[in-house]
GROMACS .gro file of C-alpha atoms in nm:
model
  340
    1MET     CA    1   0.128   8.821   0.675
    2ARG     CA    2  -0.200   8.983   0.556
    3ARG     CA    3  -0.374   9.258   0.775
    4SER     CA    4  -0.694   9.033   0.800
    5VAL     CA    5  -0.472   8.743   0.908
    6LEU     CA    6  -0.296   8.938   1.158
    7ALA     CA    7  -0.605   9.053   1.293
    8ARG     CA    8  -0.763   8.711   1.334
    9VAL     CA    9  -0.449   8.566   1.515
   10LEU     CA   10  -0.484   8.878   1.740
   11LEU     CA   11  -0.839   8.786   1.809
   12HIS     CA   12  -0.810   8.412   1.831
   13ASN     CA   13  -0.524   8.515   2.125
   14LEU     CA   14  -0.730   8.795   2.276
   15GLU     CA   15  -0.765   8.603   2.608
   16ALA     CA   16  -0.389   8.548   2.611
   17VAL     CA   17  -0.318   8.913   2.567
   18ALA     CA   18  -0.554   9.000   2.829
   19VAL     CA   19  -0.374   8.761   3.074
   20ALA     CA   20  -0.058   8.893   2.995
   21LEU     CA   21  -0.182   9.254   3.031
   22ILE     CA   22  -0.315   9.169   3.380
   23LEU     CA   23   0.002   8.996   3.487
   24GLY     CA   24   0.209   9.286   3.365
   25ALA     CA   25   0.010   9.527   3.573
   26LEU     CA   26   0.051   9.301   3.870
   27VAL     CA   27   0.438   9.298   3.825
   28GLY     CA   28   0.445   9.670   3.778
   29LEU     CA   29   0.249   9.697   4.112
   30ILE     CA   30   0.458   9.456   4.288
   31TYR     CA   31   0.759   9.648   4.182
   32SER     CA   32   0.638   9.945   4.290
   33LEU     CA   33   0.575   9.829   4.650
   34ILE     CA   34   0.903   9.677   4.715
   35GLN     CA   35   1.088   9.977   4.549
   36PRO     CA   36   1.213  10.182   4.804
   37PRO     CA   37   1.072  10.566   4.798
   38SER     CA   38   1.309  10.840   4.653
   39TYR     CA   39   1.272  11.212   4.692
   40SER     CA   40   1.438  11.473   4.533
   41ALA     CA   41   1.536  11.839   4.621
   42THR     CA   42   1.664  12.141   4.441
   43ALA     CA   43   1.912  12.418   4.536
   44ARG     CA   44   1.967  12.697   4.302
   45VAL     CA   45   2.295  12.913   4.234
   46MET     CA   46   2.329  13.220   4.020
   47VAL     CA   47   2.632  13.290   3.849
   48ILE     CA   48   2.670  13.657   3.860
   49ALA     CA   49   2.941  13.903   3.660
   50GLN     CA   50   3.022  14.245   3.716
   51ARG     CA   51   2.888  14.463   3.394
   52GLY     CA   52   3.075  14.749   3.237
   53GLY     CA   53   2.888  15.015   3.065
   54GLY     CA   54   2.923  14.960   2.692
   55THR     CA   55   2.731  14.713   2.478
   56PHE     CA   56   3.069  14.518   2.381
   57ASP     CA   57   3.085  14.472   2.786
   58GLU     CA   58   2.747  14.340   2.812
   59LEU     CA   59   2.781  14.077   2.547
   60ALA     CA   60   3.137  13.980   2.662
   61THR     CA   61   2.995  13.953   3.044
   62SER     CA   62   2.707  13.719   2.902
   63TYR     CA   63   2.916  13.499   2.717
   64LEU     CA   64   3.157  13.448   3.000
   65THR     CA   65   2.865  13.387   3.234
   66GLN     CA   66   2.761  13.125   3.004
   67ARG     CA   67   3.093  12.957   2.983
   68ARG     CA   68   3.128  12.970   3.363
   69VAL     CA   69   2.803  12.786   3.413
   70GLU     CA   70   2.938  12.489   3.194
   71ASN     CA   71   3.271  12.493   3.380
   72TYR     CA   72   3.112  12.458   3.693
   73ARG     CA   73   2.941  12.144   3.618
   74THR     CA   74   3.280  11.974   3.675
   75LEU     CA   75   3.351  12.155   4.005
   76LEU     CA   76   3.002  12.041   4.128
   77THR     CA   77   3.044  11.683   4.051
   78SER     CA   78   3.414  11.677   4.161
   79VAL     CA   79   3.498  11.448   4.461
   80SER     CA   80   3.680  11.725   4.666
   81LEU     CA   81   3.378  11.947   4.647
   82LEU     CA   82   3.165  11.643   4.797
   83ASP     CA   83   3.414  11.543   5.030
   84ARG     CA   84   3.398  11.916   5.171
   85ALA     CA   85   3.004  11.931   5.193
   86ILE     CA   86   3.034  11.611   5.369
   87THR     CA   87   3.277  11.698   5.621
   88SER     CA   88   3.127  12.059   5.672
   89HIS     CA   89   2.793  11.956   5.715
   90GLY     CA   90   2.829  11.611   5.852
   91LEU     CA   91   2.618  11.436   5.585
   92PRO     CA   92   2.543  11.068   5.632
   93ALA     CA   93   2.656  10.970   5.293
   94SER     CA   94   2.957  10.901   5.110
   95SER     CA   95   3.074  11.122   4.783
   96LYS     CA   96   3.022  10.827   4.555
   97GLU     CA   97   2.658  10.796   4.686
   98LEU     CA   98   2.628  11.179   4.641
   99ALA     CA   99   2.739  11.177   4.297
  100ASP     CA  100   2.532  10.876   4.201
  101ASN     CA  101   2.223  11.072   4.315
  102LEU     CA  102   2.351  11.431   4.188
  103THR     CA  103   2.195  11.589   3.880
  104VAL     CA  104   2.343  11.954   3.777
  105GLY     CA  105   2.125  12.139   3.516
  106SER     CA  106   2.091  12.497   3.376
  107PRO     CA  107   1.786  12.639   3.226
  108LYS     CA  108   1.868  12.750   2.868
  109ASP     CA  109   1.998  13.093   2.809
  110THR     CA  110   2.032  13.172   3.181
  111SER     CA  111   2.318  13.186   3.454
  112LEU     CA  112   2.125  12.961   3.685
  113ILE     CA  113   2.254  12.642   3.809
  114GLU     CA  114   2.027  12.387   3.941
  115ILE     CA  115   2.155  12.131   4.187
  116THR     CA  116   1.923  11.846   4.247
  117VAL     CA  117   1.987  11.535   4.475
  118SER     CA  118   1.781  11.249   4.552
  119ALA     CA  119   1.755  11.047   4.885
  120PRO     CA  120   1.519  10.826   5.074
  121SER     CA  121   1.411  11.094   5.293
  122PRO     CA  122   1.273  11.458   5.220
  123ALA     CA  123   1.531  11.571   5.494
  124LEU     CA  124   1.805  11.417   5.371
  125ALA     CA  125   1.764  11.534   4.973
  126ALA     CA  126   1.695  11.909   5.113
  127ASP     CA  127   2.021  11.890   5.340
  128PHE     CA  128   2.197  11.738   5.086
  129ALA     CA  129   2.148  11.979   4.781
  130SER     CA  130   2.167  12.279   5.024
  131ALA     CA  131   2.509  12.188   5.155
  132ILE     CA  132   2.651  12.113   4.801
  133ALA     CA  133   2.519  12.453   4.700
  134GLN     CA  134   2.680  12.625   4.979
  135GLU     CA  135   3.009  12.476   4.944
  136PHE     CA  136   3.014  12.545   4.571
  137SER     CA  137   2.965  12.901   4.649
  138ALA     CA  138   3.271  12.896   4.891
  139ALA     CA  139   3.440  12.711   4.649
  140SER     CA  140   3.406  12.902   4.324
  141ALA     CA  141   3.484  13.227   4.536
  142GLN     CA  142   3.817  13.114   4.616
  143LEU     CA  143   3.877  12.988   4.267
  144GLU     CA  144   3.788  13.314   4.113
  145GLY     CA  145   3.950  13.533   4.345
  146LYS     CA  146   3.922  13.895   4.232
  147ALA     CA  147   3.781  13.800   3.914
  148PRO     CA  148   3.448  14.008   3.793
  149ILE     CA  149   3.245  13.656   3.796
  150HIS     CA  150   3.132  13.493   4.116
  151SER     CA  151   2.849  13.264   4.220
  152LYS     CA  152   2.564  13.331   4.470
  153LEU     CA  153   2.320  13.093   4.629
  154VAL     CA  154   1.972  13.243   4.567
  155ALA     CA  155   1.780  12.930   4.699
  156TYR     CA  156   1.787  12.664   4.952
  157ALA     CA  157   1.655  12.342   4.900
  158ASP     CA  158   1.251  12.275   5.014
  159LEU     CA  159   1.162  11.989   5.150
  160PRO     CA  160   0.964  11.769   4.879
  161THR     CA  161   0.625  11.681   4.954
  162ARG     CA  162   0.614  11.364   4.763
  163PRO     CA  163   0.836  11.092   4.662
  164ASP     CA  164   0.963  11.086   4.283
  165LYS     CA  165   1.016  10.729   4.302
  166PRO     CA  166   0.848  10.481   4.280
  167ARG     CA  167   0.585  10.609   4.030
  168THR     CA  168   0.324  10.334   4.072
  169THR     CA  169   0.071  10.428   3.809
  170LEU     CA  170   0.357  10.469   3.525
  171ASN     CA  171   0.499  10.142   3.649
  172ILE     CA  172   0.186   9.948   3.626
  173ILE     CA  173   0.105  10.096   3.282
  174ASN     CA  174   0.446  10.033   3.151
  175ALA     CA  175   0.446   9.702   3.266
  176ALA     CA  176   0.110   9.583   3.133
  177LEU     CA  177   0.203   9.722   2.808
  178VAL     CA  178   0.512   9.511   2.800
  179GLY     CA  179   0.309   9.195   2.864
  180ALA     CA  180   0.046   9.264   2.643
  181VAL     CA  181   0.307   9.344   2.357
  182THR     CA  182   0.518   9.057   2.435
  183ALA     CA  183   0.204   8.827   2.406
  184MET     CA  184   0.099   8.951   2.092
  185ALA     CA  185   0.465   8.916   1.950
  186LEU     CA  186   0.462   8.574   2.075
  187ALA     CA  187   0.127   8.501   1.881
  188VAL     CA  188   0.250   8.663   1.572
  189TYR     CA  189   0.577   8.449   1.578
  190GLY     CA  190   0.382   8.131   1.665
  191ALA     CA  191   0.136   8.227   1.367
  192ARG     CA  192   0.442   8.243   1.105
  193THR     CA  193   0.629   7.936   1.205
  194ASN     CA  194   0.345   7.720   1.291
  195PRO     CA  195   0.039   7.871   1.184
  196ARG     CA  196  -0.339   7.719   1.262
  197LEU     CA  197  -0.511   7.609   0.933
  198SER     CA  198  -0.760   7.907   0.996
  199TYR     CA  199  -0.476   8.130   0.930
  200LEU     CA  200  -0.407   7.997   0.586
  201PRO     CA  201  -0.719   8.053   0.381
  202GLU     CA  202  -0.586   7.993   0.064
  203ILE     CA  203  -0.445   7.630   0.131
  204SER     CA  204  -0.596   7.355  -0.124
  205THR     CA  205  -0.360   7.044   0.007
  206ILE     CA  206  -0.159   6.918   0.304
  207GLY     CA  207   0.105   6.673   0.232
  208GLY     CA  208  -0.009   6.626  -0.068
  209VAL     CA  209  -0.367   6.541   0.015
  210ALA     CA  210  -0.655   6.762  -0.124
  211ILE     CA  211  -0.869   6.967   0.091
  212LEU     CA  212  -1.234   6.851   0.036
  213GLY     CA  213  -1.374   7.150   0.172
  214GLN     CA  214  -1.452   7.312   0.490
  215MET     CA  215  -1.741   7.355   0.720
  216SER     CA  216  -1.873   7.536   1.037
  217ILE     CA  217  -2.017   7.387   1.342
  218ASP     CA  218  -2.176   7.595   1.606
  219LYS     CA  219  -1.976   7.554   1.934
  220GLN     CA  220  -2.302   7.493   2.140
  221MET     CA  221  -2.459   7.256   1.929
  222PHE     CA  222  -2.097   7.070   1.896
  223SER     CA  223  -2.075   7.042   2.285
  224ALA     CA  224  -2.421   6.853   2.278
  225GLY     CA  225  -2.226   6.575   2.080
  226GLN     CA  226  -2.414   6.340   1.883
  227ARG     CA  227  -2.764   6.461   2.025
  228SER     CA  228  -2.730   6.773   1.797
  229ALA     CA  229  -2.622   6.576   1.476
  230ALA     CA  230  -2.971   6.610   1.321
  231ARG     CA  231  -2.966   6.984   1.420
  232GLN     CA  232  -2.629   7.046   1.282
  233THR     CA  233  -2.684   6.879   0.946
  234ALA     CA  234  -3.006   7.125   0.884
  235ALA     CA  235  -2.797   7.419   1.004
  236VAL     CA  236  -2.503   7.361   0.776
  237LYS     CA  237  -2.679   7.157   0.480
  238ILE     CA  238  -2.562   7.375   0.193
  239ASN     CA  239  -2.201   7.292   0.318
  240THR     CA  240  -2.234   6.914   0.357
  241ASP     CA  241  -2.427   6.870   0.026
  242ARG     CA  242  -2.132   7.044  -0.140
  243LEU     CA  243  -1.896   6.817   0.039
  244ALA     CA  244  -2.092   6.515  -0.069
  245GLU     CA  245  -2.097   6.588  -0.396
  246ARG     CA  246  -1.693   6.647  -0.425
  247LEU     CA  247  -1.685   6.321  -0.253
  248LEU     CA  248  -1.888   6.155  -0.488
  249ALA     CA  249  -1.648   6.323  -0.778
  250THR     CA  250  -1.360   6.138  -0.604
  251GLY     CA  251  -1.525   5.788  -0.743
  252TRP     CA  252  -1.624   5.726  -0.387
  253VAL     CA  253  -1.953   5.519  -0.516
  254ASP     CA  254  -1.789   5.189  -0.514
  255GLN     CA  255  -1.597   5.214  -0.193
  256ASP     CA  256  -1.655   5.231   0.177
  257VAL     CA  257  -1.595   5.562   0.350
  258GLU     CA  258  -1.381   5.629   0.664
  259VAL     CA  259  -1.392   5.943   0.846
  260VAL     CA  260  -1.072   5.975   1.066
  261CYS     CA  261  -1.037   6.247   1.329
  262ARG     CA  262  -0.855   6.232   1.646
  263ASP     CA  263  -1.169   6.383   1.838
  264ARG     CA  264  -1.400   6.116   1.807
  265ARG     CA  265  -1.697   6.299   1.879
  266LEU     CA  266  -1.608   6.555   1.587
  267GLY     CA  267  -1.540   6.241   1.367
  268ASP     CA  268  -1.894   6.104   1.451
  269LEU     CA  269  -2.085   6.424   1.424
  270VAL     CA  270  -1.885   6.494   1.052
  271ALA     CA  271  -1.974   6.140   0.932
  272ASP     CA  272  -2.339   6.158   1.025
  273MET     CA  273  -2.364   6.475   0.868
  274LEU     CA  274  -2.190   6.332   0.541
  275LYS     CA  275  -2.399   5.990   0.561
  276ARG     CA  276  -2.715   6.220   0.556
  277SER     CA  277  -2.633   6.439   0.272
  278LEU     CA  278  -2.518   6.134   0.078
  279THR     CA  279  -2.815   5.915   0.135
  280ASP     CA  280  -3.015   6.094  -0.165
  281ARG     CA  281  -2.745   6.103  -0.366
  282ALA     CA  282  -2.586   5.784  -0.362
  283PRO     CA  283  -2.844   5.475  -0.354
  284VAL     CA  284  -2.532   5.228  -0.297
  285LEU     CA  285  -2.560   5.330   0.077
  286ALA     CA  286  -2.850   5.104   0.103
  287THR     CA  287  -2.664   4.799  -0.046
  288GLY     CA  288  -2.398   4.789   0.203
  289ARG     CA  289  -2.163   5.083   0.172
  290THR     CA  290  -2.100   5.292   0.479
  291VAL     CA  291  -1.954   5.612   0.614
  292SER     CA  292  -1.794   5.499   0.945
  293THR     CA  293  -1.543   5.678   1.196
  294SER     CA  294  -1.225   5.563   1.310
  295LYS     CA  295  -1.032   5.776   1.605
  296ALA     CA  296  -0.672   5.720   1.514
  297ALA     CA  297  -0.547   5.799   1.176
  298GLY     CA  298  -0.310   5.508   1.145
  299VAL     CA  299  -0.587   5.238   1.217
  300ALA     CA  300  -0.662   5.050   0.883
  301GLY     CA  301  -1.021   5.077   0.762
  302ALA     CA  302  -1.199   5.146   0.437
  303ASN     CA  303  -0.998   5.232   0.098
  304MET     CA  304  -1.153   5.596   0.089
  305ARG     CA  305  -1.049   5.778   0.418
  306VAL     CA  306  -1.135   6.156   0.499
  307GLY     CA  307  -0.963   6.308   0.743
  308VAL     CA  308  -1.133   6.589   0.976
  309MET     CA  309  -0.924   6.826   1.130
  310ALA     CA  310  -1.021   7.147   1.339
  311ALA     CA  311  -0.934   7.488   1.190
  312ALA     CA  312  -0.760   7.560   1.512
  313THR     CA  313  -0.503   7.287   1.422
  314ARG     CA  314  -0.124   7.370   1.385
  315TRP     CA  315   0.037   7.334   1.078
  316GLN     CA  316   0.295   7.091   1.215
  317ASP     CA  317   0.030   6.872   1.374
  318ALA     CA  318  -0.169   6.870   1.064
  319LYS     CA  319   0.137   6.739   0.840
  320THR     CA  320   0.155   6.484   1.103
  321PHE     CA  321  -0.204   6.349   1.075
  322VAL     CA  322  -0.198   6.348   0.723
  323GLU     CA  323   0.103   6.121   0.720
  324GLU     CA  324  -0.078   5.892   0.945
  325LEU     CA  325  -0.398   5.920   0.727
  326GLN     CA  326  -0.210   5.805   0.436
  327GLN     CA  327  -0.040   5.496   0.616
  328HIS     CA  328  -0.389   5.308   0.506
  329GLY     CA  329  -0.628   5.337   0.238
  330GLU     CA  330  -0.577   5.410  -0.146
  331ARG     CA  331  -0.749   5.746  -0.177
  332HIS     CA  332  -0.781   6.034   0.088
  333ALA     CA  333  -0.921   6.351   0.146
  334LEU     CA  334  -0.944   6.639   0.412
  335VAL     CA  335  -1.226   6.840   0.575
  336ILE     CA  336  -1.164   7.116   0.788
  337VAL     CA  337  -1.413   7.231   1.048
  338TYR     CA  338  -1.441   7.593   1.180
  339GLN     CA  339  -1.629   7.609   1.513
  340ARG     CA  340  -1.793   7.965   1.531
   0.00000   0.00000   0.00000
């Protein structure tokens, strides 16, 4: 799909995209309102090793400390340690609930362990994190025994001042973007599978029927119906004159012409415009030849039938219209109308 056509597709569906954007934002807001709040608190434990006096001992101690930090992650998330924290501190939670809401991290190139726990209230979050950190320090001391490496609780968890979730602003933005992108994707998909005629600028025939030409009509004048026919003809005289010349070139001069359009008002308007443009070019109009309108494409009429379709017509609908148009008459042509 060309960029110009893609831009036209998005422009034509701008209202739908805007509606999807607003609906997405509302969904994000509603989700944030019904989502229970969640608070996070962090306690910190330092892994400490006794150091010797040599350079080699310094490097070895640093390496061992880093290795211990990695190994302690497993201990911190173990069911036995979490059960011990629950029993010792009377925490109102199960080991599974603690494990699901527990995050263990360590800043790069440090021996610091950060124990973060999420809970429905600030007090619970702080109590959970501090209890796990205390029991971890005690458990690691028992495991290490007389080893030169041990852990020390350096910071209890502080009470969080605001919830981590819901992130209302972020939820609204993300949901709005999802809605808008989805609407644009559907618009592009629809334009590729069943495009409007306006998205096919190089089209010359539909179902074997040649497109006589295109014309533009001002929306406000079109809304006024037949009362604006004279004004319309004057406004787009060049286009209608060109269509009249092409119509004469098809051998129309000895036949009546029937303008066929599902929208009777649009059909009447185009027929009146063509009749005005043909008057000076085809004197035969004064001897009984006519330019008439018929609402349904399948209704029998003149041998020369000109089908009128709006540029917003979908491709499948256009093919159906052309099939109905060809059911009667010997010659057929199409006119595509753009409303600007």
